[in-house]
Every structure is written in C-alpha cells, then in structure tokens.
PDB file of C-alpha atoms in Angstrom:
ATOM      1  CA  UNK A 594      51.535  77.328 123.778  1.00 70.00           C
ATOM      2  CA  UNK A 595      53.827  79.588 121.890  1.00 80.00           C
ATOM      3  CA  UNK A 596      55.432  80.922 125.344  1.00 74.00           C
ATOM      4  CA  UNK A 597      58.958  79.849 125.674  1.00 71.00           C
ATOM      5  CA  UNK A 598      59.887  78.502 129.089  1.00 69.00           C
ATOM      6  CA  UNK A 599      61.959  80.783 131.101  1.00 69.00           C
ATOM      7  CA  UNK A 600      64.079  78.002 132.801  1.00 71.00           C
ATOM      8  CA  UNK A 601      66.185  76.838 129.860  1.00 81.00           C
ATOM      9  CA  UNK A 602      69.200  74.616 129.680  1.00 85.00           C
ATOM     10  CA  UNK A 603      72.427  76.651 129.513  1.00 87.00           C
ATOM     11  CA  UNK A 604      74.592  76.184 126.433  1.00 87.00           C
ATOM     12  CA  UNK A 605      76.855  73.053 126.841  1.00 88.00           C
ATOM     13  CA  UNK A 606      74.483  71.536 129.393  1.00 89.00           C
ATOM     14  CA  UNK A 607      75.260  67.862 130.077  1.00 92.00           C
ATOM     15  CA  UNK A 608      73.244  65.124 131.483  1.00 91.00           C
ATOM     16  CA  UNK A 609      72.933  64.666 134.987  1.00 91.00           C
ATOM     17  CA  UNK A 610      75.299  61.712 136.464  1.00 91.00           C
ATOM     18  CA  UNK A 611      73.547  61.013 139.951  1.00 89.00           C
ATOM     19  CA  UNK A 612      75.092  58.223 141.635  1.00 89.00           C
ATOM     20  CA  UNK A 613      74.976  58.686 145.422  1.00 91.00           C
ATOM     21  CA  UNK A 614      72.224  61.476 145.527  1.00 91.00           C
ATOM     22  CA  UNK A 615      73.758  64.006 148.006  1.00 95.00           C
ATOM     23  CA  UNK A 616      71.976  67.316 147.828  1.00 96.00           C
ATOM     24  CA  UNK A 617      73.568  70.520 148.952  1.00 97.00           C
ATOM     25  CA  UNK A 618      71.902  73.989 149.010  1.00 97.00           C
ATOM     26  CA  UNK A 619      74.762  76.650 149.031  1.00 98.00           C
ATOM     27  CA  UNK A 620      73.459  80.343 149.952  1.00 97.00           C
ATOM     28  CA  UNK A 621      70.384  79.635 148.086  1.00 97.00           C
ATOM     29  CA  UNK A 622      68.021  82.705 147.691  1.00 95.00           C
ATOM     30  CA  UNK A 623      64.818  82.957 145.822  1.00 95.00           C
ATOM     31  CA  UNK A 624      61.686  85.022 145.551  1.00 93.00           C
ATOM     32  CA  UNK A 625      58.591  84.478 143.418  1.00 91.00           C
ATOM     33  CA  UNK A 626      57.943  88.221 143.090  1.00 89.00           C
ATOM     34  CA  UNK A 627      60.490  91.048 143.537  1.00 85.00           C
ATOM     35  CA  UNK A 628      60.934  92.360 147.062  1.00 83.00           C
ATOM     36  CA  UNK A 629      59.192  89.212 148.532  1.00 85.00           C
ATOM     37  CA  UNK A 630      62.006  86.730 149.266  1.00 88.00           C
ATOM     38  CA  UNK A 631      60.922  83.218 150.139  1.00 90.00           C
ATOM     39  CA  UNK A 632      64.318  81.850 150.951  1.00 92.00           C
ATOM     40  CA  UNK A 633      67.495  84.038 152.014  1.00 93.00           C
ATOM     41  CA  UNK A 634      70.970  82.341 151.707  1.00 95.00           C
ATOM     42  CA  UNK A 635      69.778  78.666 152.691  1.00 95.00           C
ATOM     43  CA  UNK A 636      72.500  76.212 153.376  1.00 96.00           C
ATOM     44  CA  UNK A 637      72.158  72.565 154.200  1.00 95.00           C
ATOM     45  CA  UNK A 638      73.256  69.117 153.016  1.00 96.00           C
ATOM     46  CA  UNK A 639      71.004  66.259 152.654  1.00 95.00           C
ATOM     47  CA  UNK A 640      73.319  63.328 152.851  1.00 95.00           C
ATOM     48  CA  UNK A 641      73.037  60.413 150.395  1.00 92.00           C
ATOM     49  CA  UNK A 642      71.177  57.465 151.757  1.00 88.00           C
ATOM     50  CA  UNK A 643      69.889  59.219 154.829  1.00 89.00           C
ATOM     51  CA  UNK A 644      66.563  60.527 155.558  1.00 86.00           C
ATOM     52  CA  UNK A 645      66.603  64.551 155.641  1.00 88.00           C
ATOM     53  CA  UNK A 646      63.428  66.186 157.300  1.00 88.00           C
ATOM     54  CA  UNK A 647      62.627  69.953 156.231  1.00 89.00           C
ATOM     55  CA  UNK A 648      60.336  71.277 158.983  1.00 89.00           C
ATOM     56  CA  UNK A 649      58.751  74.679 159.122  1.00 86.00           C
ATOM     57  CA  UNK A 650      55.601  76.878 159.429  1.00 87.00           C
ATOM     58  CA  UNK A 651      53.387  76.996 156.457  1.00 84.00           C
ATOM     59  CA  UNK A 652      54.690  79.275 153.917  1.00 83.00           C
ATOM     60  CA  UNK A 653      58.278  78.899 155.127  1.00 85.00           C
ATOM     61  CA  UNK A 654      59.430  77.636 151.776  1.00 88.00           C
ATOM     62  CA  UNK A 655      59.551  73.822 152.171  1.00 88.00           C
ATOM     63  CA  UNK A 656      57.765  73.208 148.993  1.00 88.00           C
ATOM     64  CA  UNK A 657      59.796  75.906 147.259  1.00 92.00           C
ATOM     65  CA  UNK A 658      62.986  73.913 147.937  1.00 93.00           C
ATOM     66  CA  UNK A 659      61.521  70.861 146.172  1.00 91.00           C
ATOM     67  CA  UNK A 660      60.582  73.056 143.160  1.00 92.00           C
ATOM     68  CA  UNK A 661      63.992  74.678 142.960  1.00 95.00           C
ATOM     69  CA  UNK A 662      65.566  71.241 143.303  1.00 94.00           C
ATOM     70  CA  UNK A 663      63.720  70.176 140.164  1.00 93.00           C
ATOM     71  CA  UNK A 664      64.558  73.472 138.492  1.00 92.00           C
ATOM     72  CA  UNK A 665      61.012  74.680 137.961  1.00 91.00           C
ATOM     73  CA  UNK A 666      62.401  78.144 138.818  1.00 91.00           C
ATOM     74  CA  UNK A 667      65.760  79.617 138.578  1.00 90.00           C
ATOM     75  CA  UNK A 668      67.477  80.691 141.819  1.00 93.00           C
ATOM     76  CA  UNK A 669      68.192  84.325 142.543  1.00 93.00           C
ATOM     77  CA  UNK A 670      71.398  83.487 144.282  1.00 95.00           C
ATOM     78  CA  UNK A 671      73.472  80.578 145.399  1.00 97.00           C
ATOM     79  CA  UNK A 672      73.463  77.260 143.907  1.00 97.00           C
ATOM     80  CA  UNK A 673      72.286  73.651 144.348  1.00 97.00           C
ATOM     81  CA  UNK A 674      74.319  70.616 143.648  1.00 96.00           C
ATOM     82  CA  UNK A 675      73.519  66.934 143.567  1.00 95.00           C
ATOM     83  CA  UNK A 676      76.554  64.804 143.963  1.00 95.00           C
ATOM     84  CA  UNK A 677      78.777  67.831 143.317  1.00 94.00           C
ATOM     85  CA  UNK A 678      77.076  68.903 140.084  1.00 95.00           C
ATOM     86  CA  UNK A 679      75.646  72.224 139.800  1.00 96.00           C
ATOM     87  CA  UNK A 680      72.174  71.478 138.678  1.00 95.00           C
ATOM     88  CA  UNK A 681      71.996  74.784 136.665  1.00 94.00           C
ATOM     89  CA  UNK A 682      74.510  73.152 134.386  1.00 94.00           C
ATOM     90  CA  UNK A 683      72.702  69.890 133.729  1.00 95.00           C
ATOM     91  CA  UNK A 684      69.653  69.281 131.361  1.00 94.00           C
ATOM     92  CA  UNK A 685      66.439  69.689 133.062  1.00 92.00           C
ATOM     93  CA  UNK A 686      65.214  66.557 131.367  1.00 90.00           C
ATOM     94  CA  UNK A 687      68.023  64.459 132.810  1.00 92.00           C
ATOM     95  CA  UNK A 688      67.668  66.134 136.219  1.00 92.00           C
ATOM     96  CA  UNK A 689      64.071  65.571 136.491  1.00 88.00           C
ATOM     97  CA  UNK A 690      64.448  61.856 135.093  1.00 86.00           C
ATOM     98  CA  UNK A 691      66.586  61.329 138.163  1.00 87.00           C
ATOM     99  CA  UNK A 692      64.173  62.634 140.928  1.00 85.00           C
ATOM    100  CA  UNK A 693      60.870  60.930 142.140  1.00 81.00           C
ATOM    101  CA  UNK A 694      58.704  63.197 143.901  1.00 80.00           C
ATOM    102  CA  UNK A 695      55.981  62.120 146.380  1.00 80.00           C
ATOM    103  CA  UNK A 696      53.646  64.928 147.421  1.00 78.00           C
ATOM    104  CA  UNK A 697      51.541  65.213 150.550  1.00 76.00           C
ATOM    105  CA  UNK A 698      48.441  64.948 148.091  1.00 80.00           C
ATOM    106  CA  UNK A 699      49.544  62.024 145.727  1.00 83.00           C
ATOM    107  CA  UNK A 700      47.724  61.669 142.526  1.00 86.00           C
ATOM    108  CA  UNK A 701      46.563  58.240 141.424  1.00 91.00           C
ATOM    109  CA  UNK A 702      45.254  57.265 138.074  1.00 89.00           C
ATOM    110  CA  UNK A 703      42.180  55.419 137.255  1.00 89.00           C
ATOM    111  CA  UNK A 704      43.111  51.713 136.796  1.00 91.00           C
ATOM    112  CA  UNK A 705      44.908  48.962 138.771  1.00 94.00           C
ATOM    113  CA  UNK A 706      47.208  49.396 141.848  1.00 95.00           C
ATOM    114  CA  UNK A 707      49.854  47.594 139.776  1.00 96.00           C
ATOM    115  CA  UNK A 708      49.395  50.028 136.861  1.00 95.00           C
ATOM    116  CA  UNK A 709      49.600  53.072 139.173  1.00 94.00           C
ATOM    117  CA  UNK A 710      52.966  51.863 140.782  1.00 95.00           C
ATOM    118  CA  UNK A 711      54.120  50.862 137.227  1.00 95.00           C
ATOM    119  CA  UNK A 712      53.596  54.405 136.026  1.00 90.00           C
ATOM    120  CA  UNK A 713      56.918  55.368 137.675  1.00 78.00           C
ATOM    121  CA  UNK A 714      58.607  53.173 135.220  1.00 89.00           C
ATOM    122  CA  UNK A 715      56.450  51.381 132.589  1.00 93.00           C
ATOM    123  CA  UNK A 716      58.943  48.534 131.928  1.00 95.00           C
ATOM    124  CA  UNK A 717      59.171  47.385 135.645  1.00 95.00           C
ATOM    125  CA  UNK A 718      58.489  43.876 136.057  1.00 96.00           C
ATOM    126  CA  UNK A 719      55.746  42.348 138.386  1.00 96.00           C
ATOM    127  CA  UNK A 720      58.235  41.442 140.806  1.00 97.00           C
ATOM    128  CA  UNK A 721      59.779  44.754 140.903  1.00 96.00           C
ATOM    129  CA  UNK A 722      56.400  46.421 141.278  1.00 97.00           C
ATOM    130  CA  UNK A 723      55.761  44.002 144.177  1.00 97.00           C
ATOM    131  CA  UNK A 724      59.193  44.743 145.630  1.00 97.00           C
ATOM    132  CA  UNK A 725      58.619  48.405 145.654  1.00 96.00           C
ATOM    133  CA  UNK A 726      55.155  48.099 147.272  1.00 96.00           C
ATOM    134  CA  UNK A 727      56.855  45.934 149.945  1.00 97.00           C
ATOM    135  CA  UNK A 728      59.542  48.672 150.462  1.00 95.00           C
ATOM    136  CA  UNK A 729      56.733  51.205 150.757  1.00 95.00           C
ATOM    137  CA  UNK A 730      55.008  49.125 153.431  1.00 95.00           C
ATOM    138  CA  UNK A 731      51.991  48.911 150.852  1.00 96.00           C
ATOM    139  CA  UNK A 732      52.312  45.118 149.915  1.00 95.00           C
ATOM    140  CA  UNK A 733      50.140  43.866 152.639  1.00 95.00           C
ATOM    141  CA  UNK A 734      47.098  46.142 152.296  1.00 94.00           C
ATOM    142  CA  UNK A 735      47.303  45.682 148.448  1.00 96.00           C
ATOM    143  CA  UNK A 736      47.297  41.780 148.948  1.00 96.00           C
ATOM    144  CA  UNK A 737      43.998  42.363 151.120  1.00 95.00           C
ATOM    145  CA  UNK A 738      42.370  44.078 148.273  1.00 93.00           C
ATOM    146  CA  UNK A 739      39.491  41.894 146.128  1.00 92.00           C
ATOM    147  CA  UNK A 740      41.833  41.468 143.348  1.00 95.00           C
ATOM    148  CA  UNK A 741      45.210  42.329 144.953  1.00 95.00           C
ATOM    149  CA  UNK A 742      47.484  44.124 142.858  1.00 97.00           C
ATOM    150  CA  UNK A 743      44.949  44.118 139.797  1.00 96.00           C
ATOM    151  CA  UNK A 744      42.359  45.824 142.017  1.00 94.00           C
ATOM    152  CA  UNK A 745      40.906  48.874 140.186  1.00 93.00           C
ATOM    153  CA  UNK A 746      41.179  51.973 142.438  1.00 90.00           C
ATOM    154  CA  UNK A 747      39.121  54.437 140.542  1.00 81.00           C
ATOM    155  CA  UNK A 748      39.800  58.042 139.745  1.00 79.00           C
ATOM    156  CA  UNK A 749      42.509  59.410 141.986  1.00 79.00           C
ATOM    157  CA  UNK A 750      42.486  56.230 144.134  1.00 81.00           C
ATOM    158  CA  UNK A 751      39.016  56.975 145.325  1.00 81.00           C
ATOM    159  CA  UNK A 752      38.785  53.227 146.799  1.00 84.00           C
ATOM    160  CA  UNK A 753      41.897  54.003 148.998  1.00 89.00           C
ATOM    161  CA  UNK A 754      42.408  55.605 152.323  1.00 89.00           C
ATOM    162  CA  UNK A 755      44.792  58.673 152.047  1.00 88.00           C
ATOM    163  CA  UNK A 756      47.552  56.730 153.821  1.00 89.00           C
ATOM    164  CA  UNK A 757      47.210  54.009 151.295  1.00 92.00           C
ATOM    165  CA  UNK A 758      47.197  56.370 148.237  1.00 92.00           C
ATOM    166  CA  UNK A 759      50.384  57.812 149.801  1.00 91.00           C
ATOM    167  CA  UNK A 760      52.156  54.402 150.074  1.00 93.00           C
ATOM    168  CA  UNK A 761      51.114  53.449 146.394  1.00 94.00           C
ATOM    169  CA  UNK A 762      52.683  56.792 145.425  1.00 93.00           C
ATOM    170  CA  UNK A 763      55.762  55.973 147.343  1.00 93.00           C
ATOM    171  CA  UNK A 764      55.941  52.576 145.723  1.00 95.00           C
ATOM    172  CA  UNK A 765      55.742  54.413 142.396  1.00 93.00           C
ATOM    173  CA  UNK A 766      58.946  56.435 143.262  1.00 91.00           C
ATOM    174  CA  UNK A 767      60.616  53.497 144.746  1.00 92.00           C
ATOM    175  CA  UNK A 768      60.128  51.514 141.225  1.00 92.00           C
ATOM    176  CA  UNK A 769      61.670  54.375 139.415  1.00 86.00           C
ATOM    177  CA  UNK A 770      64.834  53.711 141.294  1.00 77.00           C
TER     178      UNK A 770
END
C-alpha cells in the first residue's frame, strides 16, 4: 500500500478535453521488460466517430495498445494523442474518466441488469439506461427476462450468455457517454 505508482501526472498536467475522440499513435514503442519490445514505432489514427479494428495474432500487442491509451504504462518512445492532446500531459484521472473500456471477458456485478448498466454512470435515468441498452442491441433480450431490467443476474452475470454479458457491458460503456 505504501508503493508509489510509477505512472504519475507530470507537473502542470491539465484535465483532458475530449470532444471528438480521434486517437493517434505516433511512433509508439513499448516493452514490458527490457530487451523484449512489444511495440516498435507503431503509427495509426483511429478517426473520431468511426470503428477501428486492431487485428493481430495472440501476443501481438492489441491489449497493450488499450493499456497504453489509458496510461496504465509509460511509453518507451513516441506519443499518443486524443483530439491533438498528448495524453502524457493530461491527468490520468481525467483521461480515464473519458474512456469506457469493454473487454472480451466483461465483468458484471451481482444485482439487476439495470444496476449493471447504470454502474457506468450512477446518475443515469432509467430512460438513459434503456436507450444505452437499445444502442448495444441488448434491449430485446433484457425485456424477455423474467423481470426485464430488474432481473437479478447473479455473480458475473451467471444467468446470461457470454454474448448477453458483452452487450450489457457495451451498454454500460454507452451510458457513460
């Protein structure tokens, strides 16, 4: 508990101002351990409002790209920008509050479907939760559940299929805006 995090905000770091969401990797290099690079001078742009797929073999660094985008690790070289802002110069807190991440193995909490979606933004109204579920292609299967949005799903969504868990997790990301 006394260990200080290695990824600190730089002096003078400002809050991230993300409006469009264009992500740009510029000559990004990274290694988890010395002499074992995972990424070497990676360049790409994920245009705002568009879908960008990162495809590669297992161990190619796809998950690492997402971890670096959230500043879980410091880069060894290059920079990452969101809407032209170098993410190393913004506060980690503001950056992470601006990102919603849906993993391939989503985690759901014991409770209702509604509460699991609302976990992304506790102040979301029922209408916003349902709209997010509709956009995530989850509304139909949710309404077919015994108690609809109030159906208790058990630990890690044990009562739902893998695809249904993923769609609830996507709705959680959408409700965060």
